[in-house]
Amino acid sequence: MSKWILQRKAADYATLSAKLKVDPVIVRLMVNRGLSTYEEMEEYLHPTLNNLPDPHLFADMDEACELLMEAIDEGTKIRVVGDYDVDGIMSTYILTTALREVGADVDYAVPHRMVDGYGINPEMVQTAFDEGIRFIITCDNGIAAAPAIDLAKELGMTFVVTDHHEVPFELAADGVTKIQQIPHADAVVDPKRDDCNYPFKGICGAQVAWKLVDVLYEFLGIEKEKADAFLQFASIATVCDVMELKGENRSTVYHGIKAIENTDNIGLNALLARNELKGKPLSCYHLGFIIGPCLNASGRLDTAGRAIELLMETDEAKALAMANELVELNGQRKTMTQTGIDRAKEQIESSDLKNDRVLVIYIPELHESLAGIVAGRIRETYNKPVLVITDAEEGAKGSGRSIPAYNMFEELTAVKDVFTKFGGHPMAAGVSLEKEKIDELRRRLNENCTLTEDDMQEIIKIDCDMPLSYITEGLIDSIDLLAPFGTGNSKPLFALKNIPVQKMAYMGKEGQYLRMSVETEKGETMTALMFRGVEDFERSVEEKYGEASWQGLFSGNSNGVTMDIVYEPSINEFRGNRSVQIIIENFK
């Protein structure tokens, strides 16, 4: 059962609403998202790229760019080493393309998920050296790659790290103070360094790469517009790497979406066309759930190089063929993912696992690249931290997804002797371990776990209780000013009690959704759609009103069925007609 919390924050709503020329509801939504002054709200409603922090504030940023300029001057062979997820793909594309544009002798390599695992390793360094590479720059990885970096330095190579992940640490003698273990590279650009003065810490790897290009181009006297051309790729990575859409990230994605709608990148255009998105207004949903998964499928089931090559392709016909292949790969990935989710749920429900507060699920046959997606879906269902572990080339590998009350990176650090390798964030992690250690890992994580029942309850934050009759097209258009919506800038949610349901019909290809007619406070009828929880809704209606009442709703015999709802207002556009409707996100 979810817990509903109505946010009530004090502010001078009338004055702010008059000054900003928006409905007081819009001011309330901004106050609920942590904004308090007119200036903050003005910037939020009209995000600009002019107020971004100075990229020179990054520790080692200027040194990294000076080393690159030296390498370009001397014709040194440079290799960009990225990662196989969307953030890694975009970072690799940004750095490789930008360096080629300024005349560098540069190529790229991405670890193979199954063979190499995450991040650069000593074997990749040795291969690079043997191929005549003398300068390696990482993106979206490297902060935890001390062995690879040490080997590169022994071989006399120059090594620059650009990353955004947590810096590995050891605890001091007091058992509390964290001492960061920064690798011995020539330059390490990562906002998570304790000594990094860049004020906005929550950016993705592609944004760090873009900042580096910004400074490098400035040093080389190239106009800023050339560096800003990479904004669109950084914005896709920001959404797909689930960064919080606040401050700098919000500005990046807001302007990035506009740039993508008008992109001249042939590969990206092909992917938009293949997904029937060309010429349509885009949102974070399209980046995170349509474009991102197609790019990601290459790194999951094949090699991320396919997605990078698509972005670099200059021939439209070839790009379309490549986009086609990625869409097909993503279709395969969806089918395999669903099988994994079903298998995980079956394991939990048919064993003592369901009593664990930290779910450690072992599915040997699951494709290891899908473990993170399955973990995410299981976390959504049970609202507990989840690690999904699969068989790998050597031993076992797993991906974790967490809940806000559980810092997964720190909890895994506390049992790090179980792993052969691990890394991640508070909300997500990747691990490698011997199969024999899986039960020990499950036991120790659960023994250490201090989560309470309250921590594991899904919390739904309601912006305000708003009558249905207050919703107008104008208000919905105003709410759109607060987009892009995503992590850290959630879609506004409203609530109402005792809404009478008049009639219902199934909708969707398999009749898996509901379209309802509900009654407003003024006795008028409004359409409400339910995409989630239909089975729970049926069970609740039958329990409270009797079995016949469920069927009665389909024939218009409502039997007095009412419900409390959390909803999102939207506009239904059909054959040129627009009408106000609501989407039910939760109910009681």
Coordinates of C-alpha atoms in Angstrom, one line a residue:
M1 CA 0.0 0.0 0.0
S2 CA 1.4 3.4 -0.9
K3 CA 1.5 6.4 1.5
W4 CA 0.1 9.6 0.2
I5 CA 1.6 12.9 1.5
L6 CA 0.0 16.2 0.7
Q7 CA 2.7 18.9 0.5
R8 CA 1.8 22.1 2.3
K9 CA 4.5 24.7 2.1
A10 CA 3.9 28.4 2.9
A11 CA 4.6 31.1 0.4
D12 CA 3.1 34.4 -0.8
Y13 CA 1.2 32.7 -3.6
A14 CA -0.9 35.7 -4.7
T15 CA 2.0 38.1 -5.1
L16 CA 4.3 35.6 -6.9
S17 CA 1.4 34.5 -9.1
A18 CA 0.7 38.1 -10.1
K19 CA 4.4 38.9 -10.7
L20 CA 5.1 35.8 -12.7
K21 CA 1.8 36.1 -14.6
V22 CA 0.9 32.4 -13.9
D23 CA -1.9 30.6 -12.0
P24 CA -1.3 30.3 -8.2
V25 CA -1.4 26.5 -8.8
I26 CA 1.8 26.8 -10.9
V27 CA 3.5 28.8 -8.0
R28 CA 2.5 26.0 -5.6
L29 CA 4.1 23.4 -7.9
M30 CA 7.3 25.4 -8.0
V31 CA 7.3 25.9 -4.2
N32 CA 6.8 22.1 -3.8
R33 CA 9.9 21.6 -5.9
G34 CA 12.1 23.6 -3.6
L35 CA 11.9 27.1 -5.2
S36 CA 11.2 30.1 -3.0
T37 CA 12.2 33.4 -4.7
Y38 CA 10.8 35.2 -7.7
E39 CA 14.3 34.9 -9.4
E40 CA 14.5 31.1 -8.9
M41 CA 11.0 30.7 -10.3
E42 CA 11.7 33.0 -13.3
E43 CA 14.8 31.0 -14.1
Y44 CA 12.8 27.7 -13.7
L45 CA 10.0 28.9 -16.1
H46 CA 12.6 30.2 -18.6
P47 CA 15.7 28.0 -18.2
T48 CA 18.9 29.5 -19.8
L49 CA 22.3 28.2 -20.6
N50 CA 23.9 31.5 -19.7
N51 CA 24.0 30.9 -16.0
L52 CA 25.8 27.5 -16.0
P53 CA 28.8 27.3 -13.6
D54 CA 32.3 28.0 -15.0
P55 CA 33.8 24.6 -16.2
H56 CA 37.3 25.8 -15.2
L57 CA 36.1 25.2 -11.6
F58 CA 36.5 21.4 -12.1
A59 CA 39.7 20.1 -10.4
D60 CA 42.3 19.2 -13.1
M61 CA 40.1 20.5 -16.0
D62 CA 42.7 23.0 -17.3
E63 CA 45.5 20.4 -16.9
A64 CA 43.4 17.8 -18.9
C65 CA 42.9 20.3 -21.7
E66 CA 46.5 21.3 -21.8
L67 CA 47.6 17.7 -22.0
L68 CA 45.2 17.1 -24.9
M69 CA 46.5 20.2 -26.8
E70 CA 50.0 19.0 -26.4
A71 CA 49.0 15.5 -27.7
I72 CA 47.2 17.0 -30.7
D73 CA 50.2 19.3 -31.5
E74 CA 52.6 16.3 -31.3
G75 CA 50.4 14.0 -33.3
T76 CA 50.2 11.5 -30.4
K77 CA 47.7 8.7 -30.9
I78 CA 44.8 9.2 -28.5
R79 CA 42.1 6.6 -27.5
V80 CA 38.8 7.6 -25.9
V81 CA 37.6 4.7 -23.6
G82 CA 33.9 5.0 -22.8
D83 CA 31.2 2.7 -21.4
Y84 CA 28.4 0.6 -23.0
D85 CA 25.3 2.4 -21.6
V86 CA 23.7 5.6 -23.1
D87 CA 25.8 7.9 -21.0
G88 CA 28.9 6.1 -22.1
I89 CA 27.8 6.1 -25.7
M90 CA 27.1 9.8 -25.7
S91 CA 30.3 10.7 -23.8
T92 CA 32.4 8.6 -26.3
Y93 CA 30.6 10.2 -29.2
I94 CA 31.2 13.8 -27.8
L95 CA 34.9 13.4 -27.0
T96 CA 35.8 11.4 -30.2
T97 CA 33.9 13.8 -32.5
A98 CA 35.2 16.9 -30.8
L99 CA 38.8 15.8 -30.9
R100 CA 38.6 14.8 -34.5
E101 CA 37.2 18.2 -35.3
V102 CA 40.3 19.8 -33.9
G103 CA 42.7 17.5 -35.8
A104 CA 43.5 14.9 -33.2
D105 CA 44.7 11.4 -34.2
V106 CA 41.9 9.7 -32.1
D107 CA 39.9 6.5 -32.0
Y108 CA 37.7 5.0 -29.4
A109 CA 37.1 1.7 -27.5
V110 CA 34.2 0.6 -25.4
P111 CA 34.5 -2.3 -23.0
H112 CA 32.5 -5.3 -24.1
R113 CA 29.9 -5.9 -21.4
M114 CA 30.3 -9.7 -21.3
V115 CA 34.1 -9.9 -21.9
D116 CA 35.5 -6.8 -20.2
G117 CA 32.8 -5.8 -17.8
Y118 CA 32.4 -2.2 -16.7
G119 CA 35.2 0.3 -17.2
I120 CA 38.7 0.3 -18.5
N121 CA 40.8 -2.7 -17.4
P122 CA 44.6 -3.5 -17.6
E123 CA 44.0 -5.7 -20.7
M124 CA 42.5 -2.8 -22.6
V125 CA 45.5 -0.6 -21.6
Q126 CA 48.0 -3.2 -22.8
T127 CA 46.1 -3.6 -26.1
A128 CA 46.0 0.1 -26.6
F129 CA 49.8 0.3 -26.0
D130 CA 50.5 -2.5 -28.4
E131 CA 48.5 -0.7 -31.0
G132 CA 50.6 2.5 -30.7
I133 CA 48.3 4.5 -28.5
R134 CA 50.1 6.7 -26.1
F135 CA 47.3 8.8 -24.6
I136 CA 44.1 7.4 -23.0
I137 CA 41.1 9.6 -22.0
T138 CA 38.2 7.9 -20.3
C139 CA 34.6 9.1 -20.1
D140 CA 31.8 7.9 -17.8
N141 CA 34.3 5.5 -16.2
G142 CA 37.9 5.5 -14.9
I143 CA 37.5 6.8 -11.3
A144 CA 37.7 3.3 -10.0
A145 CA 40.2 1.9 -12.5
A146 CA 43.4 2.3 -10.4
P147 CA 45.0 -1.0 -11.7
A148 CA 44.5 0.0 -15.4
I149 CA 45.8 3.5 -14.7
D150 CA 48.9 2.2 -12.8
L151 CA 49.8 0.0 -15.8
A152 CA 49.4 2.8 -18.3
K153 CA 51.7 5.0 -16.2
E154 CA 54.3 2.1 -16.0
L155 CA 54.1 1.9 -19.8
G156 CA 54.8 5.7 -20.0
M157 CA 51.4 6.6 -21.3
T158 CA 49.5 9.8 -20.6
F159 CA 46.1 9.1 -18.8
V160 CA 43.2 11.5 -18.3
V161 CA 40.0 10.4 -16.4
T162 CA 36.7 12.1 -17.0
D163 CA 33.9 10.5 -14.9
H164 CA 31.0 11.4 -12.7
H165 CA 30.8 8.3 -10.5
E166 CA 31.5 8.2 -6.8
V167 CA 35.2 8.2 -5.9
P168 CA 36.3 4.9 -4.2
F169 CA 37.1 5.5 -0.5
E170 CA 38.5 3.9 2.5
L171 CA 37.5 4.6 6.1
A172 CA 40.0 6.3 8.4
A173 CA 41.0 4.8 11.7
D174 CA 38.0 6.4 13.3
G175 CA 35.7 4.2 11.2
V176 CA 33.7 7.2 10.0
T177 CA 35.9 9.6 8.0
K178 CA 36.0 8.7 4.3
I179 CA 39.4 9.1 2.6
Q180 CA 39.0 9.3 -1.2
Q181 CA 41.2 7.0 -3.3
I182 CA 41.8 9.2 -6.4
P183 CA 43.7 7.2 -9.1
H184 CA 47.2 8.2 -10.1
A185 CA 46.2 9.6 -13.6
D186 CA 47.7 12.7 -15.1
A187 CA 44.4 14.5 -14.6
V188 CA 41.2 13.4 -13.0
V189 CA 38.1 15.4 -13.8
D190 CA 35.2 14.2 -11.7
P191 CA 32.7 16.5 -9.8
K192 CA 32.5 13.9 -7.0
R193 CA 36.1 14.7 -5.9
D194 CA 36.2 16.3 -2.5
D195 CA 38.6 19.0 -3.8
C196 CA 36.5 19.8 -6.9
N197 CA 35.0 23.3 -6.8
Y198 CA 32.5 22.8 -9.5
P199 CA 29.2 23.6 -7.6
F200 CA 26.8 21.2 -9.4
K201 CA 27.8 17.7 -8.5
G202 CA 24.9 15.8 -10.1
I203 CA 25.8 15.8 -13.7
C204 CA 26.3 12.7 -16.0
G205 CA 29.4 11.5 -17.7
A206 CA 28.4 13.1 -21.0
Q207 CA 28.1 16.5 -19.4
V208 CA 31.5 16.2 -17.9
A209 CA 32.8 15.3 -21.4
W210 CA 30.9 18.3 -22.9
K211 CA 32.4 20.6 -20.3
L212 CA 35.9 19.4 -21.2
V213 CA 35.2 20.1 -24.9
D214 CA 33.9 23.6 -23.9
V215 CA 37.2 24.4 -22.1
L216 CA 39.4 22.7 -24.8
Y217 CA 37.7 24.7 -27.6
E218 CA 38.1 27.9 -25.6
F219 CA 41.8 27.2 -25.2
L220 CA 42.0 26.6 -29.0
G221 CA 40.1 29.8 -29.8
I222 CA 37.1 28.0 -31.3
E223 CA 33.7 29.7 -30.9
K224 CA 31.4 28.4 -28.2
E225 CA 28.6 27.5 -30.6
K226 CA 30.8 24.6 -31.9
A227 CA 31.0 23.1 -28.4
D228 CA 27.3 23.8 -27.7
A229 CA 26.5 21.5 -30.7
F230 CA 27.1 18.6 -28.3
L231 CA 24.4 19.8 -25.9
Q232 CA 21.7 17.5 -27.5
F233 CA 23.8 14.4 -26.8
A234 CA 24.5 15.4 -23.2
S235 CA 20.8 15.9 -22.7
I236 CA 19.9 12.4 -23.8
A237 CA 22.6 11.0 -21.5
T238 CA 21.3 13.2 -18.6
V239 CA 17.8 11.7 -18.9
C240 CA 18.9 8.1 -19.6
D241 CA 21.4 8.1 -16.7
V242 CA 18.5 9.2 -14.5
M243 CA 20.2 12.4 -13.2
E244 CA 18.0 14.8 -11.2
L245 CA 16.4 17.4 -13.5
K246 CA 17.3 20.3 -11.3
G247 CA 19.5 23.4 -11.8
E248 CA 22.0 22.8 -14.6
N249 CA 20.5 19.5 -15.6
R250 CA 17.1 21.0 -16.2
S251 CA 18.6 23.8 -18.4
T252 CA 20.6 21.2 -20.3
V253 CA 17.6 18.9 -21.0
Y254 CA 15.2 21.8 -21.7
H255 CA 17.4 23.2 -24.4
G256 CA 18.7 19.8 -25.5
I257 CA 15.2 18.6 -26.3
K258 CA 14.7 21.6 -28.6
A259 CA 18.0 20.9 -30.3
I260 CA 17.1 17.2 -30.8
E261 CA 13.8 18.3 -32.4
N262 CA 15.8 20.2 -35.0
T263 CA 18.9 18.0 -35.1
D264 CA 21.1 17.8 -38.1
N265 CA 22.7 14.6 -36.8
I266 CA 21.9 12.0 -39.5
G267 CA 22.0 9.0 -37.2
L268 CA 19.8 10.6 -34.6
N269 CA 17.4 11.7 -37.3
A270 CA 17.2 8.1 -38.6
L271 CA 16.4 6.8 -35.1
L272 CA 13.7 9.5 -34.6
A273 CA 12.2 8.6 -38.0
R274 CA 12.3 4.9 -37.3
N275 CA 10.4 5.5 -34.0
E276 CA 7.9 7.8 -35.8
L277 CA 9.1 10.8 -33.7
K278 CA 10.4 13.0 -36.4
G279 CA 8.7 16.4 -36.5
K280 CA 6.9 15.7 -33.2
P281 CA 7.3 17.6 -29.9
L282 CA 9.6 15.5 -27.7
S283 CA 9.8 15.0 -23.9
C284 CA 11.9 13.2 -21.4
Y285 CA 9.7 10.2 -22.0
H286 CA 10.8 9.9 -25.6
L287 CA 14.5 10.2 -24.6
G288 CA 14.3 7.8 -21.7
F289 CA 11.9 5.2 -22.9
I290 CA 12.1 5.2 -26.7
I291 CA 15.4 6.6 -28.0
G292 CA 17.6 5.6 -25.0
P293 CA 16.6 1.9 -25.0
C294 CA 17.3 1.6 -28.7
L295 CA 20.9 3.0 -28.1
N296 CA 21.2 0.9 -25.0
A297 CA 20.2 -2.3 -26.8
S298 CA 23.5 -2.2 -28.8
G299 CA 25.6 -2.3 -25.6
R300 CA 23.4 -4.9 -24.0
L301 CA 23.0 -7.5 -26.7
D302 CA 25.8 -6.7 -29.1
T303 CA 28.4 -3.9 -28.9
A304 CA 27.9 -0.2 -28.0
G305 CA 30.0 0.6 -31.1
R306 CA 26.9 0.1 -33.2
A307 CA 25.2 3.0 -31.5
I308 CA 28.3 5.3 -31.7
E309 CA 28.7 4.5 -35.4
L310 CA 25.1 5.4 -36.0
L311 CA 25.7 8.8 -34.5
M312 CA 28.8 9.2 -36.6
E313 CA 27.2 8.0 -39.9
T314 CA 26.9 10.6 -42.7
D315 CA 25.0 8.5 -45.3
E316 CA 21.2 8.7 -44.7
A317 CA 20.4 5.3 -46.2
K318 CA 23.0 3.6 -44.1
A319 CA 21.9 5.4 -41.0
L320 CA 18.3 4.3 -41.5
A321 CA 19.4 0.6 -41.9
M322 CA 21.5 0.9 -38.7
A323 CA 18.6 2.5 -36.8
N324 CA 16.4 -0.3 -38.0
E325 CA 18.8 -2.9 -36.6
L326 CA 18.9 -1.1 -33.2
V327 CA 15.1 -1.0 -33.0
E328 CA 15.0 -4.7 -33.8
L329 CA 17.6 -5.4 -31.2
N330 CA 15.6 -3.5 -28.7
G331 CA 12.5 -5.6 -29.5
Q332 CA 14.5 -8.7 -28.6
R333 CA 15.7 -7.1 -25.4
K334 CA 12.1 -6.3 -24.4
T335 CA 11.1 -10.0 -24.8
M336 CA 14.1 -11.2 -22.9
T337 CA 13.6 -8.6 -20.1
Q338 CA 9.9 -9.7 -19.6
T339 CA 11.0 -13.3 -19.2
G340 CA 13.5 -12.2 -16.6
I341 CA 11.0 -10.2 -14.6
D342 CA 8.5 -13.1 -14.6
R343 CA 11.2 -15.4 -13.4
A344 CA 12.3 -13.0 -10.6
K345 CA 8.7 -12.6 -9.3
E346 CA 8.1 -16.3 -9.4
Q347 CA 11.3 -16.8 -7.3
I348 CA 10.3 -14.2 -4.7
E349 CA 6.7 -15.3 -4.4
S350 CA 7.5 -19.0 -4.1
S351 CA 10.2 -18.8 -1.4
D352 CA 11.3 -17.0 1.8
L353 CA 12.9 -14.3 -0.3
K354 CA 9.7 -12.2 0.0
N355 CA 10.5 -11.7 3.7
D356 CA 13.9 -10.2 2.9
R357 CA 14.3 -6.4 3.1
V358 CA 17.1 -6.5 0.6
L359 CA 16.2 -8.8 -2.4
V360 CA 19.2 -10.7 -3.8
I361 CA 17.8 -12.7 -6.8
Y362 CA 19.9 -15.2 -8.7
I363 CA 18.7 -16.0 -12.3
P364 CA 21.7 -17.9 -13.9
E365 CA 20.3 -17.9 -17.4
L366 CA 19.3 -14.2 -17.6
H367 CA 21.5 -12.3 -20.1
E368 CA 23.8 -10.3 -17.8
S369 CA 23.1 -7.1 -19.6
L370 CA 19.5 -7.2 -18.5
A371 CA 20.1 -7.6 -14.8
G372 CA 19.8 -3.9 -14.1
I373 CA 16.5 -3.4 -16.0
V374 CA 15.0 -6.5 -14.2
A375 CA 16.3 -5.2 -10.8
G376 CA 14.6 -1.8 -11.5
R377 CA 11.3 -3.4 -12.4
I378 CA 11.4 -5.6 -9.3
R379 CA 12.2 -2.6 -7.1
E380 CA 9.2 -0.8 -8.5
T381 CA 7.0 -3.8 -7.6
Y382 CA 8.2 -4.4 -4.1
N383 CA 9.8 -1.0 -3.2
K384 CA 12.8 -2.7 -1.7
P385 CA 16.5 -2.6 -2.7
V386 CA 17.2 -5.3 -5.3
L387 CA 20.3 -7.0 -6.7
V388 CA 19.8 -9.3 -9.7
I389 CA 22.7 -11.7 -10.2
T390 CA 23.4 -13.8 -13.3
D391 CA 26.0 -16.2 -14.6
A392 CA 29.0 -14.5 -16.3
E393 CA 32.1 -15.6 -18.2
E394 CA 33.8 -15.9 -14.9
G395 CA 31.7 -16.4 -11.8
A396 CA 28.6 -14.2 -11.4
K397 CA 27.7 -10.6 -12.1
G398 CA 24.9 -8.5 -10.8
S399 CA 23.2 -5.1 -11.0
G400 CA 21.4 -3.4 -8.2
R401 CA 18.7 -0.7 -7.9
S402 CA 17.8 0.9 -4.7
I403 CA 15.2 3.0 -2.8
P404 CA 15.9 6.5 -1.3
A405 CA 16.3 5.2 2.2
Y406 CA 19.1 2.7 1.3
N407 CA 22.5 3.9 0.1
M408 CA 23.4 0.9 -2.0
F409 CA 27.0 2.0 -2.7
E410 CA 27.8 2.4 1.0
E411 CA 26.0 -0.9 2.0
L412 CA 28.0 -2.8 -0.7
T413 CA 31.2 -1.2 0.5
A414 CA 30.5 -2.6 4.0
V415 CA 30.6 -6.2 2.5
K416 CA 33.2 -5.5 -0.2
D417 CA 35.2 -8.6 0.7
V418 CA 32.5 -10.7 -1.0
F419 CA 33.1 -9.1 -4.4
T420 CA 35.8 -9.5 -7.0
K421 CA 34.7 -6.0 -8.3
F422 CA 32.0 -3.5 -7.5
G423 CA 31.0 0.1 -8.0
G424 CA 28.1 2.5 -8.3
H425 CA 25.9 5.2 -6.8
P426 CA 23.6 5.4 -3.8
M427 CA 20.7 4.3 -6.0
A428 CA 22.4 1.8 -8.4
A429 CA 25.4 -0.5 -8.5
G430 CA 27.2 -3.2 -10.4
V431 CA 29.0 -6.2 -8.8
S432 CA 31.1 -9.2 -9.7
L433 CA 31.5 -12.2 -7.4
E434 CA 32.0 -15.9 -7.1
K435 CA 28.7 -17.9 -7.4
E436 CA 29.5 -19.6 -4.1
K437 CA 29.3 -16.2 -2.4
I438 CA 25.7 -15.3 -3.4
D439 CA 24.1 -16.7 -0.3
E440 CA 26.6 -15.1 1.9
L441 CA 26.0 -11.7 0.2
R442 CA 22.2 -12.1 0.7
R443 CA 22.6 -13.0 4.3
R444 CA 25.0 -10.2 5.2
L445 CA 23.1 -7.5 3.4
N446 CA 20.0 -8.5 5.2
E447 CA 21.7 -8.8 8.6
N448 CA 23.2 -5.2 8.1
C449 CA 19.9 -3.8 6.8
T450 CA 18.2 -1.2 9.0
L451 CA 15.3 -0.4 6.8
T452 CA 11.9 -0.1 8.5
E453 CA 8.4 -0.9 7.0
D454 CA 7.9 2.9 6.6
D455 CA 11.2 3.1 4.6
M456 CA 9.8 0.5 2.2
Q457 CA 6.5 2.1 1.6
E458 CA 6.1 3.8 -1.7
I459 CA 5.6 7.5 -1.0
I460 CA 3.4 9.5 -3.3
K461 CA 3.9 13.3 -2.9
I462 CA 0.7 15.1 -3.8
D463 CA 1.1 18.7 -5.0
C464 CA -2.4 19.9 -4.0
D465 CA -6.0 18.7 -3.7
M466 CA -7.5 20.2 -6.8
P467 CA -11.2 19.9 -7.9
L468 CA -11.7 18.5 -11.3
S469 CA -13.8 21.5 -12.3
Y470 CA -10.7 23.7 -11.8
I471 CA -8.8 22.0 -14.7
T472 CA -8.8 23.9 -17.9
E473 CA -6.8 23.6 -21.1
G474 CA -5.0 26.8 -20.1
L475 CA -4.0 25.4 -16.8
I476 CA -2.6 22.2 -18.4
D477 CA -0.6 24.3 -20.9
S478 CA 0.8 26.3 -17.9
I479 CA 1.8 23.1 -16.2
D480 CA 3.8 22.2 -19.3
L481 CA 6.0 25.3 -18.6
L482 CA 7.5 23.2 -15.8
A483 CA 8.6 20.4 -18.2
P484 CA 10.9 18.6 -18.8
F485 CA 9.6 16.1 -16.1
G486 CA 11.7 13.3 -14.7
T487 CA 13.8 12.4 -11.7
G488 CA 14.0 15.3 -9.3
N489 CA 11.4 17.2 -11.3
S490 CA 8.4 14.9 -11.1
K491 CA 5.2 15.4 -13.0
P492 CA 2.7 17.4 -10.9
L493 CA 0.2 15.1 -9.1
F494 CA -3.2 16.2 -7.6
A495 CA -5.6 14.4 -5.4
L496 CA -9.4 14.3 -4.7
K497 CA -11.6 12.2 -2.4
N498 CA -14.9 10.4 -3.1
I499 CA -15.0 10.7 -6.9
P500 CA -18.1 8.9 -8.3
V501 CA -17.4 6.5 -11.1
Q502 CA -20.3 6.4 -13.6
K503 CA -19.2 4.0 -16.3
M504 CA -16.1 2.1 -17.6
A505 CA -14.7 0.4 -20.7
Y506 CA -11.6 -1.6 -21.4
M507 CA -9.0 -0.1 -23.8
G508 CA -5.6 -0.9 -25.2
K509 CA -4.5 -3.7 -27.6
E510 CA -5.2 -6.4 -25.0
G511 CA -7.9 -4.6 -23.0
Q512 CA -5.3 -4.0 -20.2
Y513 CA -6.3 -0.4 -19.5
L514 CA -9.5 1.4 -18.4
R515 CA -11.3 4.4 -19.7
M516 CA -13.8 5.7 -17.1
S517 CA -16.4 8.4 -16.9
V518 CA -16.2 10.2 -13.5
E519 CA -18.4 12.9 -12.1
T520 CA -17.0 16.3 -11.2
E521 CA -18.1 18.4 -8.2
K522 CA -20.4 20.3 -10.5
G523 CA -22.2 17.1 -11.6
E524 CA -20.5 17.2 -15.1
T525 CA -18.8 14.2 -16.7
M526 CA -15.0 13.9 -17.3
T527 CA -12.9 11.1 -18.8
A528 CA -10.4 9.3 -16.6
L529 CA -7.8 6.8 -17.8
M530 CA -6.1 4.1 -15.7
F531 CA -2.9 2.5 -17.1
R532 CA -1.6 1.0 -13.9
G533 CA -3.2 -1.1 -11.1
V534 CA -6.3 -2.2 -13.1
E535 CA -6.3 -5.7 -11.5
D536 CA -6.0 -4.1 -8.0
F537 CA -8.8 -1.8 -8.8
E538 CA -11.1 -4.7 -9.9
R539 CA -10.2 -6.5 -6.7
S540 CA -10.9 -3.4 -4.5
V541 CA -14.3 -2.7 -6.2
E542 CA -15.4 -6.4 -5.8
E543 CA -14.3 -6.5 -2.1
K544 CA -16.1 -3.3 -1.2
Y545 CA -19.2 -3.3 -3.4
G546 CA -19.7 -6.9 -4.4
E547 CA -18.7 -8.9 -7.5
A548 CA -21.8 -7.7 -9.5
S549 CA -20.8 -4.1 -9.1
W550 CA -17.6 -4.5 -11.2
Q551 CA -19.6 -5.8 -14.2
G552 CA -22.3 -3.2 -13.5
L553 CA -19.8 -0.4 -14.2
F554 CA -19.4 -1.5 -17.8
S555 CA -23.1 -1.2 -18.4
G556 CA -23.4 2.2 -16.6
N557 CA -24.9 0.8 -13.4
S558 CA -22.4 2.4 -11.0
N559 CA -23.9 1.1 -7.7
G560 CA -22.5 4.2 -6.0
V561 CA -18.8 3.2 -6.6
T562 CA -16.6 6.1 -5.5
M563 CA -12.8 6.3 -5.0
D564 CA -10.0 8.6 -3.8
I565 CA -7.6 9.4 -6.5
V566 CA -4.2 10.8 -7.2
Y567 CA -4.3 12.1 -10.8
E568 CA -2.5 14.0 -13.5
P569 CA -4.5 16.3 -15.8
S570 CA -3.9 16.0 -19.5
I571 CA -5.4 16.9 -22.9
N572 CA -6.9 14.4 -25.2
E573 CA -6.4 15.3 -28.9
F574 CA -8.6 13.4 -31.3
R575 CA -9.2 14.3 -34.9
G576 CA -8.5 18.0 -34.2
N577 CA -10.6 18.2 -31.1
R578 CA -9.1 18.8 -27.7
S579 CA -10.7 17.9 -24.4
V580 CA -9.6 17.8 -20.8
Q581 CA -9.1 14.4 -19.2
I582 CA -7.3 13.0 -16.2
I583 CA -4.9 10.0 -15.8
I584 CA -5.3 8.1 -12.5
E585 CA -1.9 7.4 -11.1
N586 CA -3.0 5.9 -7.8
F587 CA -6.3 5.2 -6.0
K588 CA -7.8 4.1 -2.7

